[in-house]
mmCIF file of C-alpha atoms and ligand atoms in Angstrom:
data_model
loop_
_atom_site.group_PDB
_atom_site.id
_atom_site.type_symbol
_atom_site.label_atom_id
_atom_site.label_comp_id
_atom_site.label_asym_id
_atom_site.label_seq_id
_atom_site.Cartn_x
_atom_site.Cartn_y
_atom_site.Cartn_z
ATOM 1 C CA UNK G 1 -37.649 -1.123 -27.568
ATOM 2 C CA UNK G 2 -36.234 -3.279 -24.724
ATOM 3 C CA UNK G 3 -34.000 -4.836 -27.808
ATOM 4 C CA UNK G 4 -33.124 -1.721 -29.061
ATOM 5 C CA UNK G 5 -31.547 -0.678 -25.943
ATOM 6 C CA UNK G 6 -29.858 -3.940 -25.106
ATOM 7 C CA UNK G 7 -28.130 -3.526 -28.607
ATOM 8 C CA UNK G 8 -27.487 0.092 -27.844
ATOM 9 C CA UNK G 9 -25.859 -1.262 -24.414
ATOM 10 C CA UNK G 10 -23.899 -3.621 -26.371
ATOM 11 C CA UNK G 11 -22.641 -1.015 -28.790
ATOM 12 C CA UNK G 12 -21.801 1.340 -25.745
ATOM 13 C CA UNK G 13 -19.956 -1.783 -24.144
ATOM 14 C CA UNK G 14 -17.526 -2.775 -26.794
ATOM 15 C CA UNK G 15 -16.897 1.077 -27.445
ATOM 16 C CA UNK G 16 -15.986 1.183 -23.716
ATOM 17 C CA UNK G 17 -13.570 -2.045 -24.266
ATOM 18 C CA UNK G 18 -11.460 -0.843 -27.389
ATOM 19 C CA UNK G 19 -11.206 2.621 -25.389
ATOM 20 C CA UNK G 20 -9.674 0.675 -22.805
ATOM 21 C CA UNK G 21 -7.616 -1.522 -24.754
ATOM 22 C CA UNK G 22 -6.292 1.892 -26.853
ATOM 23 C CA UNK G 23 -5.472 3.627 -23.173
ATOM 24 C CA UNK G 24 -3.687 0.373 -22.176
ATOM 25 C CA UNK G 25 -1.741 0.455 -25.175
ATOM 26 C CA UNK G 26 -0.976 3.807 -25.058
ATOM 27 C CA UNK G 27 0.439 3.883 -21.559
ATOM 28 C CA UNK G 28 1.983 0.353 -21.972
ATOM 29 C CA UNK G 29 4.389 2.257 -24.612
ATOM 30 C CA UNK G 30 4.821 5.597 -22.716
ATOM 31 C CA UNK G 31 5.326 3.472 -18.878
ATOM 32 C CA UNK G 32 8.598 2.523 -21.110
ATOM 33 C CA UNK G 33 10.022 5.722 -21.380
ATOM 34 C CA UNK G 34 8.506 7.413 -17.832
ATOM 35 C CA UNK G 35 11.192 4.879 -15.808
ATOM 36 C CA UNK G 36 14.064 7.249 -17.934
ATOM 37 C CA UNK G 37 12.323 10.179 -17.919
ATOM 38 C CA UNK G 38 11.989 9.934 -14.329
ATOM 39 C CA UNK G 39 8.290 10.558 -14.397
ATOM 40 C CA UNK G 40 7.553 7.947 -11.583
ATOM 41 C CA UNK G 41 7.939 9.309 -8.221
ATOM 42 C CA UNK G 42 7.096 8.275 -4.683
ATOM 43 C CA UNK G 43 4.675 10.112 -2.189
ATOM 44 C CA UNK G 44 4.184 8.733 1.617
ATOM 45 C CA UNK G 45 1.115 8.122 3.616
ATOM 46 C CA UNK G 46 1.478 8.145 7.291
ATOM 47 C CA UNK G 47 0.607 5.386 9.310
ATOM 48 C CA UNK G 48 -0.831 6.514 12.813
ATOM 49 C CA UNK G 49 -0.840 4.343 15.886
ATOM 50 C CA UNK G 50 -4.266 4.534 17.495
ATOM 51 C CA UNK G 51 -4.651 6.140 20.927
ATOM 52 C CA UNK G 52 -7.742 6.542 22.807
ATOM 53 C CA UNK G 53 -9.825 9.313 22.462
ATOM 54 C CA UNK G 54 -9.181 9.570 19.062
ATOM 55 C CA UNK G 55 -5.518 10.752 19.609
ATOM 56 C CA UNK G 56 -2.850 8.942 17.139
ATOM 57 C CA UNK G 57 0.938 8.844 17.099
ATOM 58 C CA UNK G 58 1.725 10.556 13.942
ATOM 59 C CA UNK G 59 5.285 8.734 13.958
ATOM 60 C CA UNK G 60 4.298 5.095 13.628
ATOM 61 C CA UNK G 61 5.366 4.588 10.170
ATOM 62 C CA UNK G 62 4.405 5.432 6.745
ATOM 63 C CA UNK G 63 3.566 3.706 3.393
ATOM 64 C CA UNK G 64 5.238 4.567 0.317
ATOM 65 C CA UNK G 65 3.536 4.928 -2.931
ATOM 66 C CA UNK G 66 4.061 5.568 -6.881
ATOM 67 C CA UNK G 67 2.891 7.723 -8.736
ATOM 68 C CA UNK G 68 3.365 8.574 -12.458
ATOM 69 C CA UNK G 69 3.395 12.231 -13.681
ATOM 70 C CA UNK G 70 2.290 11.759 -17.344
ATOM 71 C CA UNK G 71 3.358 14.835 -19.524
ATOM 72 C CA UNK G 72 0.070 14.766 -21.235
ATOM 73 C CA UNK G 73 -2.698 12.875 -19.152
ATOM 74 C CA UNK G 74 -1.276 13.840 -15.987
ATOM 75 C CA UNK G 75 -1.279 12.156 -12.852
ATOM 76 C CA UNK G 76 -1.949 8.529 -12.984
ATOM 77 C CA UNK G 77 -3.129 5.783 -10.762
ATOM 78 C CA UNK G 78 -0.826 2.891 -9.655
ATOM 79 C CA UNK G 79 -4.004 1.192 -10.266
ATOM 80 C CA UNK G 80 -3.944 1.868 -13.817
ATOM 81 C CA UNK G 81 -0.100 1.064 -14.396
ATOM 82 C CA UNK G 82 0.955 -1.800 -12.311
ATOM 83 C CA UNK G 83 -0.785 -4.062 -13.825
ATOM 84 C CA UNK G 84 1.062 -2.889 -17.189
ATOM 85 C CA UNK G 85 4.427 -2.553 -15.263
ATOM 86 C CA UNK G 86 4.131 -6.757 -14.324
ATOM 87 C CA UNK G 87 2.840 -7.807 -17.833
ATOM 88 C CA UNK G 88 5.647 -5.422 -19.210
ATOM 89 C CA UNK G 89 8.370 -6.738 -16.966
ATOM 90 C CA UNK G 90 9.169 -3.313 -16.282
ATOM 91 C CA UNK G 91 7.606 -3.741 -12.392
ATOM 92 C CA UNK G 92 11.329 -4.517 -11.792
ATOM 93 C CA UNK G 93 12.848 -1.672 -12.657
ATOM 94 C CA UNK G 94 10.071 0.260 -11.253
ATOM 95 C CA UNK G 95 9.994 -1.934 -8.331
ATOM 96 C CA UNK G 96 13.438 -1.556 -6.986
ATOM 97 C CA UNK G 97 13.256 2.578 -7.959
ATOM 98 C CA UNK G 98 10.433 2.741 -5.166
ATOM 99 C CA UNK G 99 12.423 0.722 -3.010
ATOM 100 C CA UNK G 100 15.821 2.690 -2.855
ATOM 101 C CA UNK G 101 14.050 5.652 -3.137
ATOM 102 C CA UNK G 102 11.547 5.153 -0.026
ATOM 103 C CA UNK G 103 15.258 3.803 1.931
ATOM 104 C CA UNK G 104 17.039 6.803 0.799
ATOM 105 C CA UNK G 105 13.786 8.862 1.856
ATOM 106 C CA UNK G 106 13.396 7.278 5.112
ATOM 107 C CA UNK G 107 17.071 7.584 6.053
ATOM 108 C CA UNK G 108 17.079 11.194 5.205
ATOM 109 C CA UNK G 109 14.215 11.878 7.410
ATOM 110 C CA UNK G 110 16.323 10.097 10.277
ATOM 111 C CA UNK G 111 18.743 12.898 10.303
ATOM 112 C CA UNK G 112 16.665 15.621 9.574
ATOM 113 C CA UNK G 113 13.658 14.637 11.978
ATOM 114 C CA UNK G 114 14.927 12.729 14.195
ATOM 115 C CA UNK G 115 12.662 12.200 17.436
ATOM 116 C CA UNK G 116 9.719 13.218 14.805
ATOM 117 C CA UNK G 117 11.850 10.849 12.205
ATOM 118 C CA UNK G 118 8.385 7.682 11.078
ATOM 119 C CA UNK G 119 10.005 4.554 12.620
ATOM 120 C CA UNK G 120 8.622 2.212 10.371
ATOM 121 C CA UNK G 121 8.665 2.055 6.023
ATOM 122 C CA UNK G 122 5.972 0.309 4.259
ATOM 123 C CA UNK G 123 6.830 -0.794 0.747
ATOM 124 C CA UNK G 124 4.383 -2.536 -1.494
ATOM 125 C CA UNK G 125 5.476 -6.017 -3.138
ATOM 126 C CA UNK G 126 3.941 -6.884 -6.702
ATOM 127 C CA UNK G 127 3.157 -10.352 -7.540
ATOM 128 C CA UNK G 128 6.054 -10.592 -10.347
ATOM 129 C CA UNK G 129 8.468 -9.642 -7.659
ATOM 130 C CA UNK G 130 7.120 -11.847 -5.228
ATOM 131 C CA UNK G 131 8.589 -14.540 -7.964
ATOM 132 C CA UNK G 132 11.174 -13.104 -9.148
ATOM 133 C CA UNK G 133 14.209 -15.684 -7.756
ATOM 134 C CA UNK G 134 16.772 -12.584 -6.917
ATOM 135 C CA UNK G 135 14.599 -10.516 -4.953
ATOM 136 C CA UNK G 136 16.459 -11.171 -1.596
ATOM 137 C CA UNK G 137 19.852 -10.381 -3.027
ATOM 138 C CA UNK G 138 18.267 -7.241 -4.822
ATOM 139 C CA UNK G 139 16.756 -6.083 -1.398
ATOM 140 C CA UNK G 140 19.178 -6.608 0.990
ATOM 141 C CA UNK G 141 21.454 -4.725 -1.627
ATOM 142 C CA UNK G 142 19.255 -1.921 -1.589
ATOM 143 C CA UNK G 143 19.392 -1.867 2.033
ATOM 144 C CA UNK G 144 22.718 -1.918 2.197
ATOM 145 C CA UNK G 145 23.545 0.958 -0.413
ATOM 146 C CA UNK G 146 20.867 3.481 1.880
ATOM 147 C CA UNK G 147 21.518 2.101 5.190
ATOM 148 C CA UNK G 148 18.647 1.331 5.975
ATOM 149 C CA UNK G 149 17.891 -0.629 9.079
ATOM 150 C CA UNK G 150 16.088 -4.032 8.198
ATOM 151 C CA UNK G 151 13.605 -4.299 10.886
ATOM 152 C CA UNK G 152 12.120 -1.053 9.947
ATOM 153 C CA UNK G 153 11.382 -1.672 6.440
ATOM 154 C CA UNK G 154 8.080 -3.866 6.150
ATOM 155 C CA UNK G 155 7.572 -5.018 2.574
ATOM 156 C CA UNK G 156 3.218 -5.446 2.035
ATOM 157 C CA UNK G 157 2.233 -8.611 -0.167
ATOM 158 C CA UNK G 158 -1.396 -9.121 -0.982
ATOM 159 C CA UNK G 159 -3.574 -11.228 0.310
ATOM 160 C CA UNK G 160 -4.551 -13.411 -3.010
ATOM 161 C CA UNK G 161 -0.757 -13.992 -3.597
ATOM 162 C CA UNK G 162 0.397 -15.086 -0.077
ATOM 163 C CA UNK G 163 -2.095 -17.485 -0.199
ATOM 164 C CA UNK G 164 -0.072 -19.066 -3.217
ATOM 165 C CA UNK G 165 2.065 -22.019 -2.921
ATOM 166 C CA UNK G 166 5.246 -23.350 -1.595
ATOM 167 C CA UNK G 167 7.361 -21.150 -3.801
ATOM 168 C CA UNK G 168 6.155 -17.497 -2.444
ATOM 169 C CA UNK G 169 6.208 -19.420 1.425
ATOM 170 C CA UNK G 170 10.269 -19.620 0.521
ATOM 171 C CA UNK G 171 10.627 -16.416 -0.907
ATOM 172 C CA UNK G 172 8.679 -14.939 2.144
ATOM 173 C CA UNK G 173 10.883 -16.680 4.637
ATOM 174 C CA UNK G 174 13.867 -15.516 2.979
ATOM 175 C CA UNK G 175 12.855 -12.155 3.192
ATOM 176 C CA UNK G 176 11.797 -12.426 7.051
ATOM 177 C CA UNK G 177 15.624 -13.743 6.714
ATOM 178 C CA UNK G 178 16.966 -10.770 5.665
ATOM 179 C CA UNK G 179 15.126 -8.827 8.818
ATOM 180 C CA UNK G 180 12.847 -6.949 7.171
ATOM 181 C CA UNK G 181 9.035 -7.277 8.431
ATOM 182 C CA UNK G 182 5.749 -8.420 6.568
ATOM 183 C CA UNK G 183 2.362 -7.530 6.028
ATOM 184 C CA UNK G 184 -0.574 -8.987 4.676
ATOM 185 C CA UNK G 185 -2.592 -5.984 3.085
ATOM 186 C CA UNK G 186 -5.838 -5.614 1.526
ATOM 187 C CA UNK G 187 -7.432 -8.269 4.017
ATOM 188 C CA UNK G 188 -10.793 -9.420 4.094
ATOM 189 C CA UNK G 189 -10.933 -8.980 0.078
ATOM 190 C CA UNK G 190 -8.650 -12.372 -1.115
ATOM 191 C CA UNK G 191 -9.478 -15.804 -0.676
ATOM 192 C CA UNK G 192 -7.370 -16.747 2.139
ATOM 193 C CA UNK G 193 -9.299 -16.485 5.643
ATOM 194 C CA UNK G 194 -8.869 -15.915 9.407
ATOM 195 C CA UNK G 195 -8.146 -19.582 9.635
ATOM 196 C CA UNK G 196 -5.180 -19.569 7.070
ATOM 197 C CA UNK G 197 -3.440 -16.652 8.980
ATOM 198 C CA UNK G 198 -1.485 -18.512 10.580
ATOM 199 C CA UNK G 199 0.085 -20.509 7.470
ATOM 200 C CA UNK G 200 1.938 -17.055 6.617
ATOM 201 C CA UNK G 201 4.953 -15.440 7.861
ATOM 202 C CA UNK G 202 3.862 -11.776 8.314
ATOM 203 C CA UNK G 203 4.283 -9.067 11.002
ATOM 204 C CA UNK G 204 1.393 -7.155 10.771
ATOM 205 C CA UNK G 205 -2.552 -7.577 9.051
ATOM 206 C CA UNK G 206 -4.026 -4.587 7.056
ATOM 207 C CA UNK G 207 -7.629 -4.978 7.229
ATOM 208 C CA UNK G 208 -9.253 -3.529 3.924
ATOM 209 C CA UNK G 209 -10.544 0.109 3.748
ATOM 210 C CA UNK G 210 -13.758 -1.681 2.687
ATOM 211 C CA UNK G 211 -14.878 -3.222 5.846
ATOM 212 C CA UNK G 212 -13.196 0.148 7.774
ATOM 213 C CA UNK G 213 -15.593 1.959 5.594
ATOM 214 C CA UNK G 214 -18.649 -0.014 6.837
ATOM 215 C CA UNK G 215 -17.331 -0.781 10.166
ATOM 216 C CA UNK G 216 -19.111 2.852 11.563
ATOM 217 C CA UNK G 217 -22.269 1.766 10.307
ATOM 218 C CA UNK G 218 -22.837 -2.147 10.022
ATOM 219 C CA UNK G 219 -22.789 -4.672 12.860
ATOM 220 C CA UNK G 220 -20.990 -7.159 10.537
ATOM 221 C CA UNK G 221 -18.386 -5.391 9.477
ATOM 222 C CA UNK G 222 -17.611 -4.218 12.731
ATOM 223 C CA UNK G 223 -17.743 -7.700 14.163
ATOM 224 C CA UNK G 224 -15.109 -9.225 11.227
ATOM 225 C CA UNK G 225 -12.662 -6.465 12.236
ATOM 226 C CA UNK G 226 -12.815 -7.300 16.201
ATOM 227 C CA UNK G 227 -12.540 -11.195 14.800
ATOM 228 C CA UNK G 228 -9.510 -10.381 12.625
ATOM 229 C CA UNK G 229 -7.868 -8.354 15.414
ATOM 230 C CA UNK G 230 -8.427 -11.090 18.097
ATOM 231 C CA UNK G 231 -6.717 -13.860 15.592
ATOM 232 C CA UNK G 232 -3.821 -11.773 14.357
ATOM 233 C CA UNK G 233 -2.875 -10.563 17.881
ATOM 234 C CA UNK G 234 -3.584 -14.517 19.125
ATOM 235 C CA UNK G 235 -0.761 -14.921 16.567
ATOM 236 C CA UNK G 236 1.344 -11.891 17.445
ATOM 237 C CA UNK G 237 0.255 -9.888 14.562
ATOM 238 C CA UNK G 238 -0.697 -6.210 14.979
ATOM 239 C CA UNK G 239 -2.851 -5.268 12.570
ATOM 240 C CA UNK G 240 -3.672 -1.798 10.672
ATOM 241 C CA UNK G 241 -7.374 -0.355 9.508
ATOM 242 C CA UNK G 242 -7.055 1.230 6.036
ATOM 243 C CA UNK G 243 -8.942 4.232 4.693
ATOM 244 C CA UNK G 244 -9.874 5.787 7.769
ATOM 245 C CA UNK G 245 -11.928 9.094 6.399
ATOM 246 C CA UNK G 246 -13.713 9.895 9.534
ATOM 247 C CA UNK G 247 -13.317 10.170 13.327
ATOM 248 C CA UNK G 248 -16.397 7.737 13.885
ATOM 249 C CA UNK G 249 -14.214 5.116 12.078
ATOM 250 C CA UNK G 250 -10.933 5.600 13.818
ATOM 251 C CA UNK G 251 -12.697 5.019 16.496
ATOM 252 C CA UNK G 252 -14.171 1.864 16.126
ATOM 253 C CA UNK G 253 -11.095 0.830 14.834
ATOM 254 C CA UNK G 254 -9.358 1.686 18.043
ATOM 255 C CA UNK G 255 -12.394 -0.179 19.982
ATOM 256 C CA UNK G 256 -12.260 -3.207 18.247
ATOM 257 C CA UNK G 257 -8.532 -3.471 18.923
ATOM 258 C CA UNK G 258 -6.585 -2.409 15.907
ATOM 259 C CA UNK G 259 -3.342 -1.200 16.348
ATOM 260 C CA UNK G 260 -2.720 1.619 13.638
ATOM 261 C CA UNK G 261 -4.436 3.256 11.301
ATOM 262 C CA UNK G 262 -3.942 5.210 8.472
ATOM 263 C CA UNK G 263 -6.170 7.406 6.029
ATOM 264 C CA UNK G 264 -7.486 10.403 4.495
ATOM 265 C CA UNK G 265 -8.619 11.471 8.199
ATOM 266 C CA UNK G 266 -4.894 11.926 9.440
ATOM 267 C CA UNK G 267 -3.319 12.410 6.019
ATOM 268 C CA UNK G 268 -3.379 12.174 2.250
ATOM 269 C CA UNK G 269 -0.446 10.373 0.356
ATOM 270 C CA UNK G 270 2.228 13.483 0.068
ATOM 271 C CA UNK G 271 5.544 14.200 -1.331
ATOM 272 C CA UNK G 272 8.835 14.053 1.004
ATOM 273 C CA UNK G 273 8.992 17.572 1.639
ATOM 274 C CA UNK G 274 5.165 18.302 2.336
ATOM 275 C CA UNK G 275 5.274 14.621 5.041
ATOM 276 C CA UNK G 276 8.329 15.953 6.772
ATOM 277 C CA UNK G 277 6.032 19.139 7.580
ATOM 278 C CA UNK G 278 3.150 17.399 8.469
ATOM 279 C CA UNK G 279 5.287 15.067 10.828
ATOM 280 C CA UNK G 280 6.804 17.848 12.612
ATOM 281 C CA UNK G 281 3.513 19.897 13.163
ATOM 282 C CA UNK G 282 2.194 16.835 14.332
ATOM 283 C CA UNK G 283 4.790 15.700 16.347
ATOM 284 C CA UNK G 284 4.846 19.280 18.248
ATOM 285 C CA UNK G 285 1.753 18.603 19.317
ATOM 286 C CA UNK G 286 1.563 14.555 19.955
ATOM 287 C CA UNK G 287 -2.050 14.725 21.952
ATOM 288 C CA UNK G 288 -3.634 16.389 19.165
ATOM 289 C CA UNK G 289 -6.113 14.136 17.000
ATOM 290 C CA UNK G 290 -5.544 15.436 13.814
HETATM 291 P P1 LIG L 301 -2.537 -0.191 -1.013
HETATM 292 O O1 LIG L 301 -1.158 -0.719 -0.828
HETATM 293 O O2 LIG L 301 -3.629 -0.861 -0.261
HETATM 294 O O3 LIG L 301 -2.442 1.354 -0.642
HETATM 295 C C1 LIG L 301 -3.477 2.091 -0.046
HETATM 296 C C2 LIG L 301 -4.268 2.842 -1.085
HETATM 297 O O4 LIG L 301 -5.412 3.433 -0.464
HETATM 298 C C3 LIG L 301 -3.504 4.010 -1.724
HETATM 299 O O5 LIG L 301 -3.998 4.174 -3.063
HETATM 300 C C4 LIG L 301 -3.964 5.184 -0.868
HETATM 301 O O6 LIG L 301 -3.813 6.437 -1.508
HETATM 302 C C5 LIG L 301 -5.404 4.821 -0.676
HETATM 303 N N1 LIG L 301 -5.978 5.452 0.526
HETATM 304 C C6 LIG L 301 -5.374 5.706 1.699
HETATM 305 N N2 LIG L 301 -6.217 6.253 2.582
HETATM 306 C C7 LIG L 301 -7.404 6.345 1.962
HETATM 307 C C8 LIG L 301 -8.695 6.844 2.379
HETATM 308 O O7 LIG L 301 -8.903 7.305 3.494
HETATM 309 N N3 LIG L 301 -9.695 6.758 1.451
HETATM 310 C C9 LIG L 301 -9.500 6.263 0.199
HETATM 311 N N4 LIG L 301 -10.533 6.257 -0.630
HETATM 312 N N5 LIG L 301 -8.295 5.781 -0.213
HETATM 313 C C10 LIG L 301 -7.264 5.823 0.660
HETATM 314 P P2 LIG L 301 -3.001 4.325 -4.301
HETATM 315 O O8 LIG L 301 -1.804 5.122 -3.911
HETATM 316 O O9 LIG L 301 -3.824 4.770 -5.451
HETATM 317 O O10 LIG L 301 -2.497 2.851 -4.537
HETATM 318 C C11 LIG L 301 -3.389 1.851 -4.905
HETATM 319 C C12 LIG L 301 -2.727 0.488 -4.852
HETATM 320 O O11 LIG L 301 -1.721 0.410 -5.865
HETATM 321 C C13 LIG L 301 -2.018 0.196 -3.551
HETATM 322 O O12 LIG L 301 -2.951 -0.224 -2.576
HETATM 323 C C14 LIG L 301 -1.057 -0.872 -3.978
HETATM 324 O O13 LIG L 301 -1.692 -2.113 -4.059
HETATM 325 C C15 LIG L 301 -0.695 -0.412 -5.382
HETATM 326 N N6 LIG L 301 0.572 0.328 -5.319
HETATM 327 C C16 LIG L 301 0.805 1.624 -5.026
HETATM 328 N N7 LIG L 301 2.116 1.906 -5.057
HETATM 329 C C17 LIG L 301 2.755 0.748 -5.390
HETATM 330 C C18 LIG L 301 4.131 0.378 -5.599
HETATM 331 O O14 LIG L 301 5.072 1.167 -5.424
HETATM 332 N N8 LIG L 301 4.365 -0.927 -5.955
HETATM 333 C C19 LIG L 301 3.361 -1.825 -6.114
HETATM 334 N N9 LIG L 301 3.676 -3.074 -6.457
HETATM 335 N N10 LIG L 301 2.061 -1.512 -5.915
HETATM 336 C C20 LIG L 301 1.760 -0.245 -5.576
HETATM 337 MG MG1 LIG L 302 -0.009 -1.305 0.754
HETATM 338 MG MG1 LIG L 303 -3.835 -1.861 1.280
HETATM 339 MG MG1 LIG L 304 -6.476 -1.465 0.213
#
């Protein structure tokens, strides 16, 4: 019997791997007509600064992030595409869409917002445009065509690829260069540690929604946040808790020092129109928690 089912289990197992190698292939061929088709589009997640008392400044900043209306699977997961997009090459083009359209965005909401205007514009890096030799000419281009302001734009790098040689240092350096700020996200799940922190050139520390997740219930968690928080502020870092879902976590995350947080608590990831809504209601009423 027990062989039976192992056999059964390895049946079910390579069924589940040639389903995923057809749904790569599949998207791998439509991802080359969605960039034309204009089927990629951004949304925005705030970024709150942490008060006490579980208040938050809903104008801190906000993260872009892609998303792909598929005509016949519907909406799909940067999770499921990027990874396609870099082996592809098309992460470029897709890349540098995101980019000038978050700038554009962000600029926009300057003028139409403007005291309740985010002051800050997170845009995730991939690693094949961490490499890619132009990228500093192809940003600052794109900052120049929207106008906008360098030292509000932070560009987010993972964790695994900062940790990665002498060539992503440069390309890092040229970007703090440029004026644009840099953050280190997804922390606490690469391979680089508290003690490497202060080999890389970022801004700001995004401390995993994993350990923010555990942080309301586990001692350990809760401990490797406060440690993270004392080292990146030791370096001048502020740091951000990701995937805060509940008020218990925001506020451990506000008592063991981080500076910002963002999550499903305050907001989910929403189109331009929908954030400019919530950051008006929001800032109308700055005390309120949420
Ligand atoms: P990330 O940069 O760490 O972005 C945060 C992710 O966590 C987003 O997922 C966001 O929707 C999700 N999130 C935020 N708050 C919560 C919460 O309270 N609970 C839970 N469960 N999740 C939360 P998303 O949009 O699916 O993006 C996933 C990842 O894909 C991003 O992680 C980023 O690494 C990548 N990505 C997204 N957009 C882009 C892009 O334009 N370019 C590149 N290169 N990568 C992107
Ligand atoms: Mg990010
Ligand atoms: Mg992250
Ligand atoms: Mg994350």
């Amino acid at each position: 019997v027990a062989k039976a089912q192992g056999g059964n289990r390895a049946v079910a197992f390579e069924q589940e791997m040639r389903d995923q190698a057809l749904l790569r292939s599949s998207l791998e061929a439509d991802l080359r007509t969605a960039v034309e088709r204009a089927e990629l589009f951004n949304v925005y997640q705030p970024v709150v600064g942490l008060l006490a008392d579980g208040h938050m400044d809903p104008g801190a900043g906000v993260e872009a992030l892609v998303r792909w209306r598929h005509p016949v699977r519907g909406l799909v997961s940067p999770i499921d595409f990027i990874g396609i997009a870099e082996s592809t090459g098309l992460i470029h083009a897709i890349g540098e869409q995101v980019l000038a359209t978050a700038c554009r965005d962000f600029v926009a909401w300057q003028r139409q917002l403007s005291t309740a205007a985010p002051r800050l514009l997170a845009v995730n890096l991939s690693r094949a445009q961490l490499t890619q030799a132009d990228l500093c000419d192809r940003v600052a281009a794109i900052l120049a065509a929207s106008g906008m302001p360098a030292a509000q734009l932070q560009l987010e790098i993972t964790e695994s690829l900062a940790a990665q040689g002498a060539d992503i240092q440069h390309q890092l350096l040229g970007l703090k260069q440029l004026g644009v700020k840099l953050a280190l996200d997804d922390f606490g799940t690469g391979y680089s540690s508290l003690s490497s922190l202060h080999l890389l050139p970022v801004d700001t520390v995004k401390i995993d929604r994993s350990f923010v997740s555990l942080a309301a219930s586990s001692a350990h968690h809760k401990v490797l946040i406060e440690a993270t928080v004392l080292v990146a502020r030791s370096l001048g870092m502020t740091t951000v808790a990701e995937g805060i879902e509940t008020l218990e976590q925001a506020n451990v995350a506000h008592a063991q020092g981080c500076d910002k947080g963002q999550g499903y608590l305050y907001s989910r990831p929403l189109e331009s129109a929908a954030l400019q809504q919530w950051l008006t209601a929001h800032a109308a009423q700055p005390a309120a928690a949420h």
